[in-house]
PDB file of N, CA and C in Angstrom:
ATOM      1  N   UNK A  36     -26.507  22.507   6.960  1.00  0.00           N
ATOM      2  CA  UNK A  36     -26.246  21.143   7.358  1.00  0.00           C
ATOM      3  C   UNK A  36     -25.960  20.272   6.135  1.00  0.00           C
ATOM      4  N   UNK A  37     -26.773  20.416   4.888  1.00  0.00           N
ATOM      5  CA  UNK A  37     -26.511  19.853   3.842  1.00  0.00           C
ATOM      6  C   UNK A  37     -25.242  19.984   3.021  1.00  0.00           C
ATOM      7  N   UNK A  38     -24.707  21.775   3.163  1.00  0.00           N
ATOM      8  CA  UNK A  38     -23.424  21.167   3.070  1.00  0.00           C
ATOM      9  C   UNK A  38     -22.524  20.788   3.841  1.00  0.00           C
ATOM     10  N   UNK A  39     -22.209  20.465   5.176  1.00  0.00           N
ATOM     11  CA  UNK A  39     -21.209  19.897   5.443  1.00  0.00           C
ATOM     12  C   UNK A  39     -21.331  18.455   5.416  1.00  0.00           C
ATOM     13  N   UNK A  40     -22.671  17.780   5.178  1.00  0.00           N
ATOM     14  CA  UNK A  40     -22.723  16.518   5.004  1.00  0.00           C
ATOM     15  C   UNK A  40     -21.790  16.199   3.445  1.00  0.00           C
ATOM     16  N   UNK A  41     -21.722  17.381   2.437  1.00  0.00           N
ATOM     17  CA  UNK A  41     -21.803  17.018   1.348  1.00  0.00           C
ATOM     18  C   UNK A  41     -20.078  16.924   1.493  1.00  0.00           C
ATOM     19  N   UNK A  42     -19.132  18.096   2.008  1.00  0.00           N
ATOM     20  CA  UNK A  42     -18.287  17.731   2.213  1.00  0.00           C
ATOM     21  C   UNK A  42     -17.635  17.173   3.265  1.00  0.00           C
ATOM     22  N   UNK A  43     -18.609  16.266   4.004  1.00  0.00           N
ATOM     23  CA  UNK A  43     -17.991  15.006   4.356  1.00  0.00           C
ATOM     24  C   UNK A  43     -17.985  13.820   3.835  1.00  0.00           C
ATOM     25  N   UNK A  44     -18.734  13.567   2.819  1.00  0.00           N
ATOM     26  CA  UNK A  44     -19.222  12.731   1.914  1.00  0.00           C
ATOM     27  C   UNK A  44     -17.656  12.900   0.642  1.00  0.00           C
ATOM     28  N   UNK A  45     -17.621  14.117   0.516  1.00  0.00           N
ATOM     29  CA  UNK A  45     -16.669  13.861  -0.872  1.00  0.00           C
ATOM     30  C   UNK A  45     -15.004  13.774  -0.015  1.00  0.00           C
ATOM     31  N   UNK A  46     -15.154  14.048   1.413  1.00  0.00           N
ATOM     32  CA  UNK A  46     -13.669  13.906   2.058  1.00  0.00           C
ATOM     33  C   UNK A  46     -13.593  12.711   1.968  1.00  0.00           C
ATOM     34  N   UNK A  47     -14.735  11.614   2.304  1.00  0.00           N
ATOM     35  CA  UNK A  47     -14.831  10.343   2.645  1.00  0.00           C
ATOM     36  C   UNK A  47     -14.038   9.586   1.609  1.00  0.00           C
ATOM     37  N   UNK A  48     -14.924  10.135   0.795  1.00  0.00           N
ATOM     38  CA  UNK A  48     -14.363   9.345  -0.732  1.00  0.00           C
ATOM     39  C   UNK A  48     -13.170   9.946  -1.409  1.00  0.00           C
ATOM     40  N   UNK A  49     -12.595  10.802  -1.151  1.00  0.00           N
ATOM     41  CA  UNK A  49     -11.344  11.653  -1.100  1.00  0.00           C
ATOM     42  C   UNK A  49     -10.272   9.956  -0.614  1.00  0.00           C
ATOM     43  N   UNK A  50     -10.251  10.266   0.462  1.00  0.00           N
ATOM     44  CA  UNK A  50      -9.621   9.628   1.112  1.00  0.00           C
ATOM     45  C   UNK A  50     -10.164   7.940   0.825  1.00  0.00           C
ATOM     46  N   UNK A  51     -10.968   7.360   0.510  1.00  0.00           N
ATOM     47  CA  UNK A  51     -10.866   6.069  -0.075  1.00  0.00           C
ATOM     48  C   UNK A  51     -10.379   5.820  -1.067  1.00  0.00           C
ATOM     49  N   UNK A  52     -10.099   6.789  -2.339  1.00  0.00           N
ATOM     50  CA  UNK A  52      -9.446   6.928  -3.774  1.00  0.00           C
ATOM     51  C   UNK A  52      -8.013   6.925  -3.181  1.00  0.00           C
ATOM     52  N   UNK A  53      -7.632   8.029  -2.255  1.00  0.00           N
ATOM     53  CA  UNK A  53      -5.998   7.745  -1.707  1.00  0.00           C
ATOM     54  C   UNK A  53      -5.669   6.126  -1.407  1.00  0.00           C
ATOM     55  N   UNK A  54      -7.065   6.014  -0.426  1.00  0.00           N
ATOM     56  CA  UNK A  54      -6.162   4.824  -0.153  1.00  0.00           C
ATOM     57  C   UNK A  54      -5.993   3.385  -0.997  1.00  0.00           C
ATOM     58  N   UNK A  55      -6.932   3.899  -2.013  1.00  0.00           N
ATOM     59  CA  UNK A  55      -6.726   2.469  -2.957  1.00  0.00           C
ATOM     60  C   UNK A  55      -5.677   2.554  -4.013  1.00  0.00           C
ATOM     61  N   UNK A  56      -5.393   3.751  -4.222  1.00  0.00           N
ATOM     62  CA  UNK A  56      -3.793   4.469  -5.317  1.00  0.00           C
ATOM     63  C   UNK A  56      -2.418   4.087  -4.643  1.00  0.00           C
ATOM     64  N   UNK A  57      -3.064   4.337  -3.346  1.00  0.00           N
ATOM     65  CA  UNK A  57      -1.840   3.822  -2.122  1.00  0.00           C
ATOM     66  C   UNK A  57      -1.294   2.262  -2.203  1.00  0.00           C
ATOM     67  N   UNK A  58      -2.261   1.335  -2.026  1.00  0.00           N
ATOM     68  CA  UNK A  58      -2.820   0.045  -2.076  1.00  0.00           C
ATOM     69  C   UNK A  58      -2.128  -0.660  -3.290  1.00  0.00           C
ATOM     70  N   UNK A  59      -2.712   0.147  -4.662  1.00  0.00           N
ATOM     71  CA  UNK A  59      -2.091  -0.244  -6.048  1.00  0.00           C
ATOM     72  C   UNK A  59      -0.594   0.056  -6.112  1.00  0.00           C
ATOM     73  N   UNK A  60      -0.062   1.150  -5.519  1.00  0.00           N
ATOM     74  CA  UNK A  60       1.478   1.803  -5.727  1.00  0.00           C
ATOM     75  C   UNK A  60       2.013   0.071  -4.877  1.00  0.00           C
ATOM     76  N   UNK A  61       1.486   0.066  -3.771  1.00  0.00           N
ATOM     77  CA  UNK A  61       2.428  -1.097  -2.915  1.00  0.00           C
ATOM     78  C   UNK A  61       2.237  -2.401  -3.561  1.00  0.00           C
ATOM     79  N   UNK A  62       1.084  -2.354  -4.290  1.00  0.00           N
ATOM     80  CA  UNK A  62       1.490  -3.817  -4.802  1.00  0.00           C
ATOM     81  C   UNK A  62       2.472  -4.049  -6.153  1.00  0.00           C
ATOM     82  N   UNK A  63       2.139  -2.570  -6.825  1.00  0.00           N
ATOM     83  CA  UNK A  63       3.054  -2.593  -8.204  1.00  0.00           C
ATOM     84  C   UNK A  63       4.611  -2.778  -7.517  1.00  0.00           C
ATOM     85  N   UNK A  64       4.979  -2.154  -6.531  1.00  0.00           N
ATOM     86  CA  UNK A  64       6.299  -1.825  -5.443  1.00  0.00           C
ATOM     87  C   UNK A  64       6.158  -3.613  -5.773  1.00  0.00           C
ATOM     88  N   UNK A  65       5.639  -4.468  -4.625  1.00  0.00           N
ATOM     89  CA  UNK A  65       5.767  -5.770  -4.674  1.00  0.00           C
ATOM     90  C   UNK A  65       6.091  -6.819  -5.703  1.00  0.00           C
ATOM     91  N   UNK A  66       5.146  -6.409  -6.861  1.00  0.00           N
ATOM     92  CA  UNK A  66       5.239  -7.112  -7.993  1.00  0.00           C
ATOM     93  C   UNK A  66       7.103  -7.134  -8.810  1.00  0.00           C
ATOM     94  N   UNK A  67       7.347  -5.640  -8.186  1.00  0.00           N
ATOM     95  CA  UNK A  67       8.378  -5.736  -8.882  1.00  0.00           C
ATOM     96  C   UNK A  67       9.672  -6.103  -8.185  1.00  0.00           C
ATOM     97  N   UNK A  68       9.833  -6.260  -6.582  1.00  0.00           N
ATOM     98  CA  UNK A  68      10.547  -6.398  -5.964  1.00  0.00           C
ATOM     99  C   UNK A  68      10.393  -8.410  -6.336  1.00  0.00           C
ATOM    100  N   UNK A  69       9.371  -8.712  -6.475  1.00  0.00           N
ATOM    101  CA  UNK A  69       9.267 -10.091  -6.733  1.00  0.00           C
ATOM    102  C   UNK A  69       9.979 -10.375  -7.559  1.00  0.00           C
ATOM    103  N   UNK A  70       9.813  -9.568  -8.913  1.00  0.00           N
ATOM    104  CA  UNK A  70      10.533 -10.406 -10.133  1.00  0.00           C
ATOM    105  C   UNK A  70      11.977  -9.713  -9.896  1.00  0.00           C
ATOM    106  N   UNK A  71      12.369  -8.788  -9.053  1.00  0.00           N
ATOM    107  CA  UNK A  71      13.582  -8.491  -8.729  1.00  0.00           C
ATOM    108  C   UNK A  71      14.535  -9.918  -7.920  1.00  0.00           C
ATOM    109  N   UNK A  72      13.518 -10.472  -7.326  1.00  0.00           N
ATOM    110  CA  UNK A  72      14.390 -11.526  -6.321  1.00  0.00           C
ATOM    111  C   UNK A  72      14.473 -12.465  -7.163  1.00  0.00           C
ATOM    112  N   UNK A  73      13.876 -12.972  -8.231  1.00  0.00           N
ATOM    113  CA  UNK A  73      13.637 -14.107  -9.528  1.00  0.00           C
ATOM    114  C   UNK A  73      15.079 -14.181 -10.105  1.00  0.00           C
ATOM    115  N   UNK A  74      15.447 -12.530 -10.179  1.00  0.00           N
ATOM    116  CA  UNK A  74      16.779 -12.808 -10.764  1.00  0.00           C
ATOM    117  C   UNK A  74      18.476 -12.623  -9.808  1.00  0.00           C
ATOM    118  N   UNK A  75      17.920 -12.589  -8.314  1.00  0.00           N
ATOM    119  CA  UNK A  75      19.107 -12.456  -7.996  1.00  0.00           C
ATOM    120  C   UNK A  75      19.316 -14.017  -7.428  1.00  0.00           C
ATOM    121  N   UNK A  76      20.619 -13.376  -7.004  1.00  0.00           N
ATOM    122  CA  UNK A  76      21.100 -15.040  -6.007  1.00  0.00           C
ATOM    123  C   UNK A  76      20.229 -15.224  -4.869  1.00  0.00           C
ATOM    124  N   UNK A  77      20.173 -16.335  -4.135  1.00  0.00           N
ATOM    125  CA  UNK A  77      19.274 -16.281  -2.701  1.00  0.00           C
ATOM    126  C   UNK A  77      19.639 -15.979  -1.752  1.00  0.00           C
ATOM    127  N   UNK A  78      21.230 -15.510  -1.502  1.00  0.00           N
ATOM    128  CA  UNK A  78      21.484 -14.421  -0.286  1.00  0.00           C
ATOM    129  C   UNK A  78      21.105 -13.643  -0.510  1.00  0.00           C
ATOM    130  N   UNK A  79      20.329 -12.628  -1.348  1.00  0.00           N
ATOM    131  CA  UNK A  79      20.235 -11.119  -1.212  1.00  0.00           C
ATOM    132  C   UNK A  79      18.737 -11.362  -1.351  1.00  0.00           C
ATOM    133  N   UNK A  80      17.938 -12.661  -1.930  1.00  0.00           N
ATOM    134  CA  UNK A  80      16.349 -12.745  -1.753  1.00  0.00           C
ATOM    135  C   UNK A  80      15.708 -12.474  -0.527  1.00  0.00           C
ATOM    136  N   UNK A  81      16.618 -12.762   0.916  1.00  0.00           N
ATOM    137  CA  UNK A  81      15.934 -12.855   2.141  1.00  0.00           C
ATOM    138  C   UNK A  81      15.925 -11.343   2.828  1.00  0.00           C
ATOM    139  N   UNK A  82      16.486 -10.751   1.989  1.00  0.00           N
ATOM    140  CA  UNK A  82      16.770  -9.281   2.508  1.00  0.00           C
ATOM    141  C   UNK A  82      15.766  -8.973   2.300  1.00  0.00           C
ATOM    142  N   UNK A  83      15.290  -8.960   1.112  1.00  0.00           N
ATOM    143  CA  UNK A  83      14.350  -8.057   0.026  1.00  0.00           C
ATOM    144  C   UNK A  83      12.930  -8.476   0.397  1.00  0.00           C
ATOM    145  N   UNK A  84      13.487  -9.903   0.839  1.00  0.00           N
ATOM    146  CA  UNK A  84      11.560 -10.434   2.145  1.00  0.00           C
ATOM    147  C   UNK A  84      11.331 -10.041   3.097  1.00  0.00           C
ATOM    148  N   UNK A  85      12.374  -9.571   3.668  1.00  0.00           N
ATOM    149  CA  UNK A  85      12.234  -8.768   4.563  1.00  0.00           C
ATOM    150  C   UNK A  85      11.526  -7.540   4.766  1.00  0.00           C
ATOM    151  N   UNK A  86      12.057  -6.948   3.510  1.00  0.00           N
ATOM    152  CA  UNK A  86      12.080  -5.433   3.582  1.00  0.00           C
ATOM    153  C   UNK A  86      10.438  -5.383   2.930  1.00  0.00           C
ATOM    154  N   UNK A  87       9.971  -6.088   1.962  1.00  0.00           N
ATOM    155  CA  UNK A  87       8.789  -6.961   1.469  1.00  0.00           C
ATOM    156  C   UNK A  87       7.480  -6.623   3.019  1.00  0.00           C
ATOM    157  N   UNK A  88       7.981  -7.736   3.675  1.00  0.00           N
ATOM    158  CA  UNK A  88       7.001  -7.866   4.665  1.00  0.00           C
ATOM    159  C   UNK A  88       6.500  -6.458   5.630  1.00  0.00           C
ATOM    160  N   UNK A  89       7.488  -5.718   5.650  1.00  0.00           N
ATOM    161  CA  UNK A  89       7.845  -4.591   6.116  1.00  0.00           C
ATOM    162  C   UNK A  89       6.452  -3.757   5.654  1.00  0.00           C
ATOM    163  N   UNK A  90       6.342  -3.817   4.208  1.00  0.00           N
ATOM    164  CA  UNK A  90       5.455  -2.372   3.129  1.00  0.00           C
ATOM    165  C   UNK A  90       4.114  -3.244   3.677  1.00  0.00           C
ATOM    166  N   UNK A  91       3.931  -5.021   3.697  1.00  0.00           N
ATOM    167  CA  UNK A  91       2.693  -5.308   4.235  1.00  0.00           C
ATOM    168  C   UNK A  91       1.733  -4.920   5.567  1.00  0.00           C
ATOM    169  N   UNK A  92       2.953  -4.756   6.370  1.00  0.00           N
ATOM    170  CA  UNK A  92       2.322  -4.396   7.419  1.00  0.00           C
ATOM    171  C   UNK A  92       2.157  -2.980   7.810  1.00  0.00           C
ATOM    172  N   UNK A  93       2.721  -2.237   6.906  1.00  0.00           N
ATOM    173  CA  UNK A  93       2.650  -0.613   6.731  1.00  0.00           C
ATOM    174  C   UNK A  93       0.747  -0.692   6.030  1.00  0.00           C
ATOM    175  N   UNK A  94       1.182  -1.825   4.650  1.00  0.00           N
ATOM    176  CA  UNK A  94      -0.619  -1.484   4.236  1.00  0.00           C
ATOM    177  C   UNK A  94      -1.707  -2.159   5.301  1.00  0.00           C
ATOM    178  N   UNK A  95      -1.576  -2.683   6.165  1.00  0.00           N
ATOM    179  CA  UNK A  95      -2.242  -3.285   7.097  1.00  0.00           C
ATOM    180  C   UNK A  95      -3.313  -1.909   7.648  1.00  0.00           C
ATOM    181  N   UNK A  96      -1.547  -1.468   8.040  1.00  0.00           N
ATOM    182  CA  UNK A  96      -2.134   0.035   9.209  1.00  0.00           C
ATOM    183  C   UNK A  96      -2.743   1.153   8.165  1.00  0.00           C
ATOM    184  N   UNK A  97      -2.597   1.190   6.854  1.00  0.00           N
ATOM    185  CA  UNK A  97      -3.364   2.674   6.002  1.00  0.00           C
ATOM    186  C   UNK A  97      -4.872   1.861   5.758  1.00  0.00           C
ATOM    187  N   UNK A  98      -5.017   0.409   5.760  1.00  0.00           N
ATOM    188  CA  UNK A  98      -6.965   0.103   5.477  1.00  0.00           C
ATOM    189  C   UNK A  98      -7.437   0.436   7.004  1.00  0.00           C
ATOM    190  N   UNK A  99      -6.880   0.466   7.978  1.00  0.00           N
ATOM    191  CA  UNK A  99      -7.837   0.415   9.253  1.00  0.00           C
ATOM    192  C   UNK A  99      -7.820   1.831   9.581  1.00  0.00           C
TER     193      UNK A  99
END
């Protein structure tokens, strides 16, 4: 019994390390799509908010 507690314990945390690497990748993704829109014109900014809002609500659904 003790070990499968143990590897449910290190799956647990397995999978909380994914999801915070996950978490960091989408915001570095963000950070840079930001200073990407800084330098374009503002027709092609609303695309890229788009596509933006899109990865947020993808990380919405990987914390729950």
């Amino acid at each position: 019994m003790t070990m499968q507690y143990s590897a449910e314990l290190l799956a647990l945390h397995t999978h909380e390390a994914n999801l915070l690497q996950a978490e960091r990748r989408i915001a570095h993704r963000l950070a840079a799509e930001e200073r990407a829109v800084a330098s374009e014109p503002a027709d092609r900014a609303e695309q890229v908010s788009r596509h933006r809002a899109f990865g947020r609500r993808g990380l919405r659904l990987a914390v729950r």
